[in-house]
mmCIF file of C-alpha atoms in Angstrom:
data_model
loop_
_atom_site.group_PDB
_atom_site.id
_atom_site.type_symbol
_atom_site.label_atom_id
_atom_site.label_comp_id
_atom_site.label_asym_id
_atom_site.label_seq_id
_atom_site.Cartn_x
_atom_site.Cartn_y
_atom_site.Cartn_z
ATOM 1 C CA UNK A 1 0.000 0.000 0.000
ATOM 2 C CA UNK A 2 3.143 2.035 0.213
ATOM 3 C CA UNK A 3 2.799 4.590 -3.507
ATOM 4 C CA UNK A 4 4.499 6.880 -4.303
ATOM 5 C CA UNK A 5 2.868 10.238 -5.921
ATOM 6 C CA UNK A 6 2.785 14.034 -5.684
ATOM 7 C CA UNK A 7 1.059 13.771 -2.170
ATOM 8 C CA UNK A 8 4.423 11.114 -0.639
ATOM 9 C CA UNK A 9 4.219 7.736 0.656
ATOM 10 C CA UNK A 10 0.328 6.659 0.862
ATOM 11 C CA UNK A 11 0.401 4.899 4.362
ATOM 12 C CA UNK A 12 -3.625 4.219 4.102
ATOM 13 C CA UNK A 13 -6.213 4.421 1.941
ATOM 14 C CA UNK A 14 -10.297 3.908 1.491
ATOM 15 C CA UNK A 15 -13.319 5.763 -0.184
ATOM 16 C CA UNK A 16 -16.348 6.715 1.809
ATOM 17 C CA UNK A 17 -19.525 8.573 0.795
ATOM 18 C CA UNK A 18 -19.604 12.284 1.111
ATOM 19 C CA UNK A 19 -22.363 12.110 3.317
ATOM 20 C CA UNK A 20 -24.729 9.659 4.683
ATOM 21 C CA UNK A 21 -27.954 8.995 2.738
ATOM 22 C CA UNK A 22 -30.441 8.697 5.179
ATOM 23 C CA UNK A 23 -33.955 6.676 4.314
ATOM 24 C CA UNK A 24 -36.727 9.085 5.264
ATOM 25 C CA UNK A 25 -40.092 8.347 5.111
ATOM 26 C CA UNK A 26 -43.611 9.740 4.214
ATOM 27 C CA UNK A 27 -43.777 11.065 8.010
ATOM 28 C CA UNK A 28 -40.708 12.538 8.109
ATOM 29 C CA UNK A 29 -41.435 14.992 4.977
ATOM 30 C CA UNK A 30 -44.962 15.740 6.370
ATOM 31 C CA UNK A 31 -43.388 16.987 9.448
ATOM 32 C CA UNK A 32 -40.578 19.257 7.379
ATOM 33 C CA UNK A 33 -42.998 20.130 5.463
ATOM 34 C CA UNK A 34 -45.153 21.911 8.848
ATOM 35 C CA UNK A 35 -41.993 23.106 10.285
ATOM 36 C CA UNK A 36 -41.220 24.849 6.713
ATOM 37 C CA UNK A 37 -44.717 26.398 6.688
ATOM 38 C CA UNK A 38 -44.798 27.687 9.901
ATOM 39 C CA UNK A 39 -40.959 28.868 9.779
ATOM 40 C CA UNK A 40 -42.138 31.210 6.924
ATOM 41 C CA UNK A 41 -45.039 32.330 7.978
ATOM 42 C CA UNK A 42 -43.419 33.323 11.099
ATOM 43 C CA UNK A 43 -41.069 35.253 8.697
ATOM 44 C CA UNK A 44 -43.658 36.859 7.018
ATOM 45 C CA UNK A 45 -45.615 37.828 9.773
ATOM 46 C CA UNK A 46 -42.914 38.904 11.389
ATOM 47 C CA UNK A 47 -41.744 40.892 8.237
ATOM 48 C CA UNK A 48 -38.481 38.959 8.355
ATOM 49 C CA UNK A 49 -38.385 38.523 4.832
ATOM 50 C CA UNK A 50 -34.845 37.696 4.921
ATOM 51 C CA UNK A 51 -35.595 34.572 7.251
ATOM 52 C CA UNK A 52 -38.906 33.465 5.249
ATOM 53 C CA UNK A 53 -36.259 33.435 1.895
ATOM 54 C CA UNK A 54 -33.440 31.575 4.185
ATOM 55 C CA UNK A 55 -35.721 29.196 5.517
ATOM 56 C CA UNK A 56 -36.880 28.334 1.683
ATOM 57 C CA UNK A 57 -33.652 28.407 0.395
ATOM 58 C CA UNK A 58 -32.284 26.095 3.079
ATOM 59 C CA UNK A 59 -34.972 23.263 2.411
ATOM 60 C CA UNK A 60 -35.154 23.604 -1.406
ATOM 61 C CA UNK A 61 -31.215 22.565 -1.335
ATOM 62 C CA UNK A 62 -31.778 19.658 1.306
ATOM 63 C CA UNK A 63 -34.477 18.284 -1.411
ATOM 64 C CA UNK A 64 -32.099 18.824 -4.190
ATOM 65 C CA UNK A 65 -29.403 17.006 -2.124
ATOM 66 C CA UNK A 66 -31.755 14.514 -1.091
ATOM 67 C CA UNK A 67 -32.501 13.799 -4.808
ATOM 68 C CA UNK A 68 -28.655 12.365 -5.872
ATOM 69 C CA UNK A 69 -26.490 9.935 -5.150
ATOM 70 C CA UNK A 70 -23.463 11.039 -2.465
ATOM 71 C CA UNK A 71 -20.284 11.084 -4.353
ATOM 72 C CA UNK A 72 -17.883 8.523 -3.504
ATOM 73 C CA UNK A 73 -14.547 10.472 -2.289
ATOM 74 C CA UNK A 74 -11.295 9.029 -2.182
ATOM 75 C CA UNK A 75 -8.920 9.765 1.367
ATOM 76 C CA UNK A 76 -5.319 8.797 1.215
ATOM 77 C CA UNK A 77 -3.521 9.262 4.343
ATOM 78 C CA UNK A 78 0.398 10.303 3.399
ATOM 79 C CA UNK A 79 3.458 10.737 5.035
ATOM 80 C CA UNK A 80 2.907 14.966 3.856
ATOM 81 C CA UNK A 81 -0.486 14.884 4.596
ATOM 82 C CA UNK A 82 -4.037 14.098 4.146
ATOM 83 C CA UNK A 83 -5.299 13.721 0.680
ATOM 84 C CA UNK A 84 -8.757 14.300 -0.071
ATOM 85 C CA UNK A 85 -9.943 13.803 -3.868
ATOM 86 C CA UNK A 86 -6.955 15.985 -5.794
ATOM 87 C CA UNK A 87 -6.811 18.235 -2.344
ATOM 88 C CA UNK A 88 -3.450 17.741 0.044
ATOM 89 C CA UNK A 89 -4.101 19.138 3.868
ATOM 90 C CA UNK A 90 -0.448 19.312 4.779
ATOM 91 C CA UNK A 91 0.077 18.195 8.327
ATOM 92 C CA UNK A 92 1.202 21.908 9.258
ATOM 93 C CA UNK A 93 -2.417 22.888 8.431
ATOM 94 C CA UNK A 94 -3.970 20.565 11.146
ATOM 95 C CA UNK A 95 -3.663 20.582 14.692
ATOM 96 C CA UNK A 96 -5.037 17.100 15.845
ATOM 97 C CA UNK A 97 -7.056 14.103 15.168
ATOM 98 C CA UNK A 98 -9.745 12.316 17.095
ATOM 99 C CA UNK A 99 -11.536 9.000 16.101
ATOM 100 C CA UNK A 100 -15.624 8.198 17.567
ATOM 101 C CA UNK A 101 -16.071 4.744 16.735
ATOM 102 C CA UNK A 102 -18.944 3.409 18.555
ATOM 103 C CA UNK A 103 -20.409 1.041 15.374
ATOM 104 C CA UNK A 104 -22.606 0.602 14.501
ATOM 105 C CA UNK A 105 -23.980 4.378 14.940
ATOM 106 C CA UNK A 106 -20.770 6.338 14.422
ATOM 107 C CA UNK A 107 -17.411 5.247 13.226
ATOM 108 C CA UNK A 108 -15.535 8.564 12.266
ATOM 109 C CA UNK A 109 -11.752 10.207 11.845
ATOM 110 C CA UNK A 110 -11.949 13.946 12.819
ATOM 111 C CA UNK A 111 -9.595 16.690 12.046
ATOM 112 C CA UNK A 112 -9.030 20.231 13.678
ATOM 113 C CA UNK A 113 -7.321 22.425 11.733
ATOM 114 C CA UNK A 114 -4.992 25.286 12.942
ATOM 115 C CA UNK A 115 -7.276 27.666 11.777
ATOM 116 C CA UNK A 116 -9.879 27.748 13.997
ATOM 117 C CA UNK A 117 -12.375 29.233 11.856
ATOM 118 C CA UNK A 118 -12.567 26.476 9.830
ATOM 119 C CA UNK A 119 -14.777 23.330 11.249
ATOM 120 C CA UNK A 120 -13.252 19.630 11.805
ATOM 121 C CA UNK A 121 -12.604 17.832 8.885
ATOM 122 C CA UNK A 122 -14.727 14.769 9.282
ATOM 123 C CA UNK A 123 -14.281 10.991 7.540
ATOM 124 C CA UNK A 124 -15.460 8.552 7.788
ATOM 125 C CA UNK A 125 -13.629 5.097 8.626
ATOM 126 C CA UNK A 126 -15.650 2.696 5.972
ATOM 127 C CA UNK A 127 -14.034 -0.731 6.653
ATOM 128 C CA UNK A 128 -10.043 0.642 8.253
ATOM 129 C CA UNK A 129 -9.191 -0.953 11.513
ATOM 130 C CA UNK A 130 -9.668 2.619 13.604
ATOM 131 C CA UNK A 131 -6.081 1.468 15.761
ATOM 132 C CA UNK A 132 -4.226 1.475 12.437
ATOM 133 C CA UNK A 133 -4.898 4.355 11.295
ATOM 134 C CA UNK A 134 -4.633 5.647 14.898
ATOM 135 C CA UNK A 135 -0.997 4.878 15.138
ATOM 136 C CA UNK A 136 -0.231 5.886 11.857
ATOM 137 C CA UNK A 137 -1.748 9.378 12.416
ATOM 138 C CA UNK A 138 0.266 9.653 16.001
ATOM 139 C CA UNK A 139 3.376 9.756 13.823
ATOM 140 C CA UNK A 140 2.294 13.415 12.446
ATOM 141 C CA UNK A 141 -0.196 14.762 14.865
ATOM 142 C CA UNK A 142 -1.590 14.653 18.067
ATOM 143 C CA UNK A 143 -4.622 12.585 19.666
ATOM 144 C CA UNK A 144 -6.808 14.987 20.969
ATOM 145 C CA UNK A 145 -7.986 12.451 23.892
ATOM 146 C CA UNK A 146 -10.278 15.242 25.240
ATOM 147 C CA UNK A 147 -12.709 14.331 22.327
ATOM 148 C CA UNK A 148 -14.774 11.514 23.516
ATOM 149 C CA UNK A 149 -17.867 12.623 21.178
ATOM 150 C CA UNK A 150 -18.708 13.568 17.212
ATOM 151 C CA UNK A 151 -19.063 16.962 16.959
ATOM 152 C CA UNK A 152 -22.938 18.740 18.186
ATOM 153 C CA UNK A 153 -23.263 19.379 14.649
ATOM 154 C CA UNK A 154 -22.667 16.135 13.178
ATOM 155 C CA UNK A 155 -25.201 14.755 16.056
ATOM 156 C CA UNK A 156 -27.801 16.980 15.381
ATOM 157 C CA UNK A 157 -27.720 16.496 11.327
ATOM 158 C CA UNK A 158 -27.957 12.447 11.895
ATOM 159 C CA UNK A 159 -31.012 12.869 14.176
ATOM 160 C CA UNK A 160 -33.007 14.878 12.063
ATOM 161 C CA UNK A 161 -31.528 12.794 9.274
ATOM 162 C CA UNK A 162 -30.078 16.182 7.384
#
């Protein structure tokens, strides 16, 4: 498994989906579709305009993602870096790592960048043995051993199956 390429030695490598395509029934859209109603009529009683449009907006691309296939992405992790698709995040970008797996709910690899406007790169673990790669990755960065769960966001999307 050891290539060689632009991005150095690949150490692992897997594809995962970009996101999780969750199976949502009839019940679940009837109750989106109240909340959506009454979000925007809120906003236009309220003459929030702005939030009527942003509440539209928001649901009109959660049907159109709904609607295809996640892309398959391929993650390559490197002795320079991560590699996602044709992008490199060179280890001096991130700051540390932290893997949730509790399968058969959540089996994820997270990332924290130096930057801390930018959110935690999640991916996730499709069939790697999560000790591998967790040795591997101790070469490069630190374990953030603080992190014992995913990320409020990443909770909050999978319950209302976002």
């Amino acid at each position: 498994m050891a290539n060689e390429n632009d991005w150095g030695q690949i150490l692992h490598e897997w594809q995962f989906p970009e996101y999780h395509k969750h199976a949502r029934g009839r019940t679940w859209y009837i109750v989106a579709a109240i909340i959506i109603f009454v979000l925007v009529a809120y906003g236009l009683m309220t003459q929030n305009f702005l939030f009527a449009l942003m509440v539209i907006i928001f649901s009109v691309i959660i049907l159109l993602n709904h609607s295809r296939a996640p892309q398959m992405l391929d993650f390559r992790v490197t002795d320079k870096g991560l590699a996602v698709n044709e992008r490199l995040y060179p280890y001096e970008e991130l700051q540390s790592f932290w893997i949730i797996n509790e399968p058969p709910v959540v089996k994820k690899l997270y990332f924290s960048f130096e930057k801390s406007i930018r959110p935690a790169l999640a991916v996730s673990l499709a069939d790697q043995n999560p000790e591998e790669v967790k040795i591997t990755l101790s070469n490069y960065l630190p374990e953030d051993t603080d992190q014992k769960d995913e990320p409020l966001s990443d909770l909050i999307w999978r319950a209302l199956k976002l």
